[in-house]
MMTF fields as JSON, N, C-alpha, C and O atoms, coordinates in Angstrom:
{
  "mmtfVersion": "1.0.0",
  "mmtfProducer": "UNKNOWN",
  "numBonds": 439,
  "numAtoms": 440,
  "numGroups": 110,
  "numChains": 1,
  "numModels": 1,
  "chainsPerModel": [1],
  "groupsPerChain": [110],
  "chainIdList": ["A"],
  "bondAtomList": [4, 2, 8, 6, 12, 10, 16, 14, 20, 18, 24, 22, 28, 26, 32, 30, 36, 34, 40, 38, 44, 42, 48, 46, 52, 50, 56, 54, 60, 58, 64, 62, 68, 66, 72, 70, 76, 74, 80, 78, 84, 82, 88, 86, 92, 90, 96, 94, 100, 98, 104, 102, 108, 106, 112, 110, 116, 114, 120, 118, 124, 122, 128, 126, 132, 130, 136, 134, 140, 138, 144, 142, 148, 146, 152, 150, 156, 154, 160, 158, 164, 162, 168, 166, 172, 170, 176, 174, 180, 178, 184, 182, 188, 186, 192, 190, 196, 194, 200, 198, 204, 202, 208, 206, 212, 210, 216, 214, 220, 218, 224, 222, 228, 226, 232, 230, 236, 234, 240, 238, 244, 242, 248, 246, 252, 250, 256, 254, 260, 258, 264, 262, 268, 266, 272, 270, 276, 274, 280, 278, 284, 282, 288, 286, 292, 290, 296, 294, 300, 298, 304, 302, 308, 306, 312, 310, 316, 314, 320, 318, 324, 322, 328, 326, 332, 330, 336, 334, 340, 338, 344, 342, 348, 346, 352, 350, 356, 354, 360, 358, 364, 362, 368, 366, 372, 370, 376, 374, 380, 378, 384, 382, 388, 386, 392, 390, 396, 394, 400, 398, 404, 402, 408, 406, 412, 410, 416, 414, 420, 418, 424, 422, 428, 426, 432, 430, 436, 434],
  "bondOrderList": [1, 1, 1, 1, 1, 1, 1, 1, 1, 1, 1, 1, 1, 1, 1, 1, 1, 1, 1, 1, 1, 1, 1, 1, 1, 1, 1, 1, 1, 1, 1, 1, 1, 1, 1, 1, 1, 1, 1, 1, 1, 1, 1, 1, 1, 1, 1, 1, 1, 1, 1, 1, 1, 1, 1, 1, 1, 1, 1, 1, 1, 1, 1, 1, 1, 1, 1, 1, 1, 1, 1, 1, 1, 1, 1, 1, 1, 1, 1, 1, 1, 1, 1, 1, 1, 1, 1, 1, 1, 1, 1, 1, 1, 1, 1, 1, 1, 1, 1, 1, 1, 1, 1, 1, 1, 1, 1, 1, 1],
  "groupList": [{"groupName": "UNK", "atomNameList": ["N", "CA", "C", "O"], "elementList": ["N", "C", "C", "O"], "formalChargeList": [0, 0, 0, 0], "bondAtomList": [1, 0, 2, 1, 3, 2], "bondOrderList": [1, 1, 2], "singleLetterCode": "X", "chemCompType": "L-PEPTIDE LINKING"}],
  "groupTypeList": [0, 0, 0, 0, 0, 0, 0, 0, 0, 0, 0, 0, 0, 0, 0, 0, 0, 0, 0, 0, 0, 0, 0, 0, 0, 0, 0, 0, 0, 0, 0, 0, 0, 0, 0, 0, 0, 0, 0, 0, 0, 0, 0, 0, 0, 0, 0, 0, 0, 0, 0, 0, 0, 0, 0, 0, 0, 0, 0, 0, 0, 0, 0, 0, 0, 0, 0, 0, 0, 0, 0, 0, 0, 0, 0, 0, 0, 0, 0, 0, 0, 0, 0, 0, 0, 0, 0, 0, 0, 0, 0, 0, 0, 0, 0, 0, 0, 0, 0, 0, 0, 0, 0, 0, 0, 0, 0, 0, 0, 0],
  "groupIdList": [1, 2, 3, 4, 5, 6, 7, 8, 9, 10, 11, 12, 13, 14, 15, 16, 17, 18, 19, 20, 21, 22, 23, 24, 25, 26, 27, 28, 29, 30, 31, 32, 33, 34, 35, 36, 37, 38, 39, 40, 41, 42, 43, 44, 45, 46, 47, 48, 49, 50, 51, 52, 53, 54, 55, 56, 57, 58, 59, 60, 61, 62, 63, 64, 65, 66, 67, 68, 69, 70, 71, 72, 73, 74, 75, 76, 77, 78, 79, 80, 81, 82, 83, 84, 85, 86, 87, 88, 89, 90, 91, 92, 93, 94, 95, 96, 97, 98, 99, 100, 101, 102, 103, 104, 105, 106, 107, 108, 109, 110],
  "secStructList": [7, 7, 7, 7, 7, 1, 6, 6, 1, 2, 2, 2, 2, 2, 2, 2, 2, 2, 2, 2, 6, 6, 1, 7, 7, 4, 4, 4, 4, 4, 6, 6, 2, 2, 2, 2, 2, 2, 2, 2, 2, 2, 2, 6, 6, 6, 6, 6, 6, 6, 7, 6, 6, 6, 2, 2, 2, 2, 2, 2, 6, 2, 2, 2, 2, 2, 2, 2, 2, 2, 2, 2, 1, 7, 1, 4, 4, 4, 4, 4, 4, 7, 1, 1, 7, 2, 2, 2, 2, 2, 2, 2, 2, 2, 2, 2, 2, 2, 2, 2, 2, 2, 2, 2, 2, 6, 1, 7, 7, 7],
  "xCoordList": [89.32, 90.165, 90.255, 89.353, 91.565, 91.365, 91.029, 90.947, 90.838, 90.217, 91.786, 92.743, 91.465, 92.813, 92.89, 91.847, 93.802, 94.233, 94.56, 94.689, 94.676, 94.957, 94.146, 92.982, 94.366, 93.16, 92.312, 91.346, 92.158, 91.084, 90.165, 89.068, 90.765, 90.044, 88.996, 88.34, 88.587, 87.219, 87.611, 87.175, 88.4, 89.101, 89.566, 89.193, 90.227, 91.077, 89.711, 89.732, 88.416, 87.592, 87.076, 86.965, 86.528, 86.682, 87.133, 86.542, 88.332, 89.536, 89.442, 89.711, 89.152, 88.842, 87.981, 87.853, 86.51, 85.451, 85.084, 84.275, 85.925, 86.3, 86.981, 86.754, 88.031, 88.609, 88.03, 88.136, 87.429, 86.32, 85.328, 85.328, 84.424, 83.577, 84.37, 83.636, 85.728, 86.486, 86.909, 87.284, 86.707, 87.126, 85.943, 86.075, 84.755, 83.48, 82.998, 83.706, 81.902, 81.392, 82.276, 82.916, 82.366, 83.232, 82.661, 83.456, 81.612, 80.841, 81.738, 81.834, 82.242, 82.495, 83.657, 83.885, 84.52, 85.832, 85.574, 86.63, 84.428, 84.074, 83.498, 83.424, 83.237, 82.928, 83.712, 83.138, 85.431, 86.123, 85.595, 84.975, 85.82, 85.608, 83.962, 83.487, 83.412, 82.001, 81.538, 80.414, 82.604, 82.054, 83.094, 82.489, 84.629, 84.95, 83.761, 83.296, 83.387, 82.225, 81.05, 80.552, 80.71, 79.65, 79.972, 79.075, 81.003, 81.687, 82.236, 82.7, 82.311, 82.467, 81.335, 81.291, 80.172, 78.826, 78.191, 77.373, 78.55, 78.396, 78.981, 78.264, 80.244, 80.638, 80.374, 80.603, 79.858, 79.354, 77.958, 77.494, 77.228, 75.557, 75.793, 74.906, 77.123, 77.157, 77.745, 77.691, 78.465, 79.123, 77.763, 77.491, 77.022, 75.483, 75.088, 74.632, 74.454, 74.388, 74.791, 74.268, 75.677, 76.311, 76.985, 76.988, 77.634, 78.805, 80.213, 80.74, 80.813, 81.795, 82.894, 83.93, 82.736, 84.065, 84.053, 85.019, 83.26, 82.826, 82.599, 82.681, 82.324, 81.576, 83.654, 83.975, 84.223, 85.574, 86.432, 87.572, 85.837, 86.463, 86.518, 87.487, 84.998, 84.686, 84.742, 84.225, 85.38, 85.968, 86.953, 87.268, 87.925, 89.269, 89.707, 90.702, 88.23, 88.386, 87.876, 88.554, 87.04, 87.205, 88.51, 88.82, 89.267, 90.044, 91.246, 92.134, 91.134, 92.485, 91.817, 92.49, 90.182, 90.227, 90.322, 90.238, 90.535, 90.561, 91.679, 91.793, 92.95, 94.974, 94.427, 94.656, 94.029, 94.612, 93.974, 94.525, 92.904, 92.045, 93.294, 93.885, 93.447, 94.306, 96.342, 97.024, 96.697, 97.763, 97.538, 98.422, 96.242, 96.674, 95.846, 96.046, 94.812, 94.18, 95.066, 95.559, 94.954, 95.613, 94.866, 94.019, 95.698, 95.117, 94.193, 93.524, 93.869, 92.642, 91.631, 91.153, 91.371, 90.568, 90.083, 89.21, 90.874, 90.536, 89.78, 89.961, 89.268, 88.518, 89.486, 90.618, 88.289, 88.861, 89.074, 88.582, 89.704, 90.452, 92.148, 92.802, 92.813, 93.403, 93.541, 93.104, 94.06, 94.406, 96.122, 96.39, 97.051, 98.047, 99.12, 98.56, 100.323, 100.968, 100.593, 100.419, 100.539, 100.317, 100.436, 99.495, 101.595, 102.662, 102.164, 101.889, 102.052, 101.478, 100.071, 99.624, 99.309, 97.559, 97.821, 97.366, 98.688, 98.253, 99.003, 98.743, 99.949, 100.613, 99.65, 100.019, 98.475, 97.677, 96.989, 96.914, 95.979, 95.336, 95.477, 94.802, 96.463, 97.121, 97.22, 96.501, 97.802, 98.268, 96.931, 96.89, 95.817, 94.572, 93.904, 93.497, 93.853, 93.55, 93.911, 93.168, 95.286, 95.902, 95.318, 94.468, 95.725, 94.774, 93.834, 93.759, 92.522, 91.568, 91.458, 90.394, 92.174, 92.295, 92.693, 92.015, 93.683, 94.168, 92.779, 92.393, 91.885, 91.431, 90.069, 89.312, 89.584, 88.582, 89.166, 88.478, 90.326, 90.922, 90.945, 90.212, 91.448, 90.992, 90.12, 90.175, 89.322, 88.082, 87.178, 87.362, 86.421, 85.744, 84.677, 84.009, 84.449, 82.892, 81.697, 81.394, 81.048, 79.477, 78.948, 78.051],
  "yCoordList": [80.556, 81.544, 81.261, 80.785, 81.648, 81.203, 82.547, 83.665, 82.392, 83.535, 84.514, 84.025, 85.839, 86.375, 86.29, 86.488, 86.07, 86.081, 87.288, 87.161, 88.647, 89.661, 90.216, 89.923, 91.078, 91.955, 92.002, 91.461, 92.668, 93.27, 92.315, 92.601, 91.099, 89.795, 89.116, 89.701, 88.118, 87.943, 86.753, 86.598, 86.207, 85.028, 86.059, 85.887, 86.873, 88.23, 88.303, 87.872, 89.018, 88.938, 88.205, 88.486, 86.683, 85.607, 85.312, 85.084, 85.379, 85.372, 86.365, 86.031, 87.331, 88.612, 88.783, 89.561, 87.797, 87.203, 86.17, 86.143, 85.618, 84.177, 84.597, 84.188, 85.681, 85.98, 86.771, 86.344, 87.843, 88.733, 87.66, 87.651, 86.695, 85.651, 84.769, 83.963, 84.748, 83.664, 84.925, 84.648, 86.078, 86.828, 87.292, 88.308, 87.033, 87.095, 89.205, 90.046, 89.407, 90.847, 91.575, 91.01, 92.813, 93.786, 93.626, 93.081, 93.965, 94.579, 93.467, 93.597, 92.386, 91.75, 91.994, 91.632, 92.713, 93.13, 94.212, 94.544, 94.769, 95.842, 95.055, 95.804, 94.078, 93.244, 93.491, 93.819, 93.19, 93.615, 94.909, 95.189, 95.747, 97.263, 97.351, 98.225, 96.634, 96.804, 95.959, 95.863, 95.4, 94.423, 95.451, 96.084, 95.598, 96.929, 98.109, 98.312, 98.716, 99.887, 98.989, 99.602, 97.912, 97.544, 97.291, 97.637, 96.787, 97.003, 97.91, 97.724, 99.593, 100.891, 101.205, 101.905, 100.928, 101.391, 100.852, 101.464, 99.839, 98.808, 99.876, 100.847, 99.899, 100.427, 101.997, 102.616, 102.301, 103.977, 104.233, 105.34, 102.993, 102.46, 102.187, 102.457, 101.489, 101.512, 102.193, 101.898, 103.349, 104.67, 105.651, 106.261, 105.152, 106.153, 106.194, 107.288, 104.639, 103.887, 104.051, 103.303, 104.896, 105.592, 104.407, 104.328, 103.367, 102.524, 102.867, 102.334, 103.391, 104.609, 103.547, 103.764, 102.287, 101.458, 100.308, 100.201, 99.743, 98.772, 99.263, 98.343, 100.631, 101.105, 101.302, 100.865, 101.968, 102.039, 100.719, 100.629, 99.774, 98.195, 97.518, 96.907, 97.583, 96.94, 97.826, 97.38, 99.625, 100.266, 99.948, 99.947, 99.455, 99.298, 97.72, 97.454, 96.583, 95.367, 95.753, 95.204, 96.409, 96.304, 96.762, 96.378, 97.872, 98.332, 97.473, 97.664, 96.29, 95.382, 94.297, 93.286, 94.339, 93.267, 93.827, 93.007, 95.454, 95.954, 95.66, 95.301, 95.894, 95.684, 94.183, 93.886, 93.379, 91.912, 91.289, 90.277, 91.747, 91.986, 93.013, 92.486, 94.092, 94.449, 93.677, 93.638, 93.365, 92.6, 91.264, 90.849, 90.524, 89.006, 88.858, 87.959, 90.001, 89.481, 90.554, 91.679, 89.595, 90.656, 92.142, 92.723, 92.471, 93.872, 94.138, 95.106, 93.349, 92.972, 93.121, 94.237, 92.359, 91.942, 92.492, 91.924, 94.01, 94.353, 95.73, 96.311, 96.202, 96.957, 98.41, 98.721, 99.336, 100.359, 100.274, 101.248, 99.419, 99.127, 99.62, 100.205, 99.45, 99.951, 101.185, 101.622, 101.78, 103.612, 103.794, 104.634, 103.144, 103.674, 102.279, 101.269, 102.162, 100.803, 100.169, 100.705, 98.953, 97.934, 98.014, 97.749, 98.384, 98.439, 99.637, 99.663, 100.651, 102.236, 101.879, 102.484, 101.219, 101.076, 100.431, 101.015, 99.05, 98.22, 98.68, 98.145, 99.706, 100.238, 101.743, 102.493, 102.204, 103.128, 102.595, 103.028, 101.154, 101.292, 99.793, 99.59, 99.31, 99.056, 100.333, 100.431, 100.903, 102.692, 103.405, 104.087, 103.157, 103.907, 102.957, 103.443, 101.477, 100.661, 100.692, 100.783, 100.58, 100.486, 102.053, 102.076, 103.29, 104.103, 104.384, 105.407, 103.512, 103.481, 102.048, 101.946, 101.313, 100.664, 101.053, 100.647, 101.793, 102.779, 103.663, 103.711, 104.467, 105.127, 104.739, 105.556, 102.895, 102.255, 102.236, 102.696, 101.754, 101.079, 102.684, 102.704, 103.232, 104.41, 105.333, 106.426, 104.951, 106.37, 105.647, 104.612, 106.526, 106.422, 105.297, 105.319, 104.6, 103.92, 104.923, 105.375, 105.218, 106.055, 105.807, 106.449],
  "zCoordList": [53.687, 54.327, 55.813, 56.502, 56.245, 57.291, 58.381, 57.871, 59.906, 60.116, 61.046, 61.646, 60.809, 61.652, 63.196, 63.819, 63.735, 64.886, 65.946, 67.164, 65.075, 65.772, 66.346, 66.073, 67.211, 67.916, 67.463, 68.002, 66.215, 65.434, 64.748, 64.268, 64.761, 64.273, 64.633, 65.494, 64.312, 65.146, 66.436, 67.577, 65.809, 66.681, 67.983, 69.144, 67.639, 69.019, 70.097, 71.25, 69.36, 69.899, 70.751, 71.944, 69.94, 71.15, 72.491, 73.547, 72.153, 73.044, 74.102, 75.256, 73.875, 75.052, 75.461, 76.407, 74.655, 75.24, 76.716, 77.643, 76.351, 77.015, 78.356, 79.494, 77.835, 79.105, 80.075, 81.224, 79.908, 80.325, 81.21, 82.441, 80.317, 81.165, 82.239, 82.811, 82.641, 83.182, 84.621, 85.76, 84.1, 85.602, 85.864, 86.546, 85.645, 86.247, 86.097, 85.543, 86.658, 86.409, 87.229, 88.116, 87.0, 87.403, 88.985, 89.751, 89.443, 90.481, 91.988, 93.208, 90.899, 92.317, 92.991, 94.146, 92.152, 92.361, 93.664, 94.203, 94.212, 94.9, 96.431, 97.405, 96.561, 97.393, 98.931, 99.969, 98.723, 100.394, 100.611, 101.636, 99.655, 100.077, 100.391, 101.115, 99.938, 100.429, 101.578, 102.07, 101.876, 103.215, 104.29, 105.155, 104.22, 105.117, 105.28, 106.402, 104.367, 104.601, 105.533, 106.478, 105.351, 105.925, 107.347, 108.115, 107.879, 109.158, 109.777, 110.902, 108.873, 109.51, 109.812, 110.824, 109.251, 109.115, 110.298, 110.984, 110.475, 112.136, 112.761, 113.003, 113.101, 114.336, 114.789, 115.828, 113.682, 113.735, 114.028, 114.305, 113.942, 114.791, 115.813, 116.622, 116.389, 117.642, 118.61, 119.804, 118.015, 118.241, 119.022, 120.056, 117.256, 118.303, 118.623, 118.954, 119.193, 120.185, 121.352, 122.178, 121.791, 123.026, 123.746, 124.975, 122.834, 122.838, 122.78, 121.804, 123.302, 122.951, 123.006, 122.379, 123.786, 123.73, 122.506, 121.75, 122.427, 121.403, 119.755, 118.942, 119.209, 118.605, 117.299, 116.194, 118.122, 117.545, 117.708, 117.253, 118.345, 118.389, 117.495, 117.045, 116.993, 115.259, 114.366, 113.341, 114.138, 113.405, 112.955, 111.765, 114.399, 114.378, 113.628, 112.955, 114.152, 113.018, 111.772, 110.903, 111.315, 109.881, 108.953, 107.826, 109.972, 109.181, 108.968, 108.136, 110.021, 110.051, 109.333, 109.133, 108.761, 107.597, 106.415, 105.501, 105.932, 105.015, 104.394, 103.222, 105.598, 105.445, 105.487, 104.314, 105.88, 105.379, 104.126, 103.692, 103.496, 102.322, 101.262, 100.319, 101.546, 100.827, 100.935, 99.911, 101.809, 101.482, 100.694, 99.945, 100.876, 100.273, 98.834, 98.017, 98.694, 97.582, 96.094, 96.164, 94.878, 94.087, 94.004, 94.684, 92.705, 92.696, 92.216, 92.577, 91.24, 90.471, 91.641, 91.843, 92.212, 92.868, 94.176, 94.833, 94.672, 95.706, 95.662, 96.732, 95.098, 93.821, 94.325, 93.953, 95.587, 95.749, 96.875, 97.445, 97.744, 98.876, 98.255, 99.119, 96.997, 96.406, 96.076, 95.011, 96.797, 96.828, 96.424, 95.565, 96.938, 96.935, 96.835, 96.41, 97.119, 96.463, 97.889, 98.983, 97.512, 98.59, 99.9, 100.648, 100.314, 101.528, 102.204, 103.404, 101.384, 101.846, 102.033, 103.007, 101.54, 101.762, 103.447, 104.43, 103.543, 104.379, 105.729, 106.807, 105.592, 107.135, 107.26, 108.163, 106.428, 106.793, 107.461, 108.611, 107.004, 107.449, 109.197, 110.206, 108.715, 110.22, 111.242, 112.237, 111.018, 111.77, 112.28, 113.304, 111.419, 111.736, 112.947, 114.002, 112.618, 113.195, 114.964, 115.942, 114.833, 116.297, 116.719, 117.608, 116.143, 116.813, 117.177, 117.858, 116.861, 117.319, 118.389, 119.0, 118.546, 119.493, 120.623, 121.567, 120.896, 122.295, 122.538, 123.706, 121.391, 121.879, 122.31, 122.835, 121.988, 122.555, 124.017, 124.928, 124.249, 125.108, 126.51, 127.499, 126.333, 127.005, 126.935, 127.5, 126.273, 126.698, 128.273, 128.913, 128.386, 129.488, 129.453, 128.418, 130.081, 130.244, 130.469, 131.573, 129.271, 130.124, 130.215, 130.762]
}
């Protein structure tokens, strides 16, 4: 006999085996978004740090590696940096970005 091919088959199985092992564990799909958090998490140590200019500088870069992490990598792959369609994720978080750049750029030195 030969063996079935459909979903429910064992061969289907395989096949969704194979593919599953070829896009690697879920956890890594979470990686940009966990390296953005790890560079908000920076700039908010150095926020408390009583860095008031520098501290929203590397806020303002993670969030412009979050938009270029979310424009070039698929969707698959950008785990929950993915909130909203592409275009709307990457002019938020451009938009948030430049605002915290004016407001490094002018606050006070203390």
């Amino acid at each position: 006999m030969s063996q079935s091919t459909g979903e429910g088959g064992p061969a289907g199985a395989e096949e969704a085996e194979r593919v599953s092992d070829a896009e690697g564990p879920g956890w890594l799909n979470q990686v940009p978004y966990l390296l953005v958090l790890a560079m908000m998490g920076a700039g908010t140590v150095v926020v408390a740090a009583a860095h008031f200019k520098r501290g929203p500088a590397i806020i303002a870069g993670s969030l412009l590696l979050g938009a270029v992490l979310r424009a070039v990598l698929p969707a698959e792959r950008v785990g929950m940096l993915a909130v909203r369609r592409r275009w709307v994720d990457v002019a938020t978080l451009v938009t948030l970005a430049v605002l915290l750049i004016v407001l490094a750029w002018v606050a006070p030195q203390l």
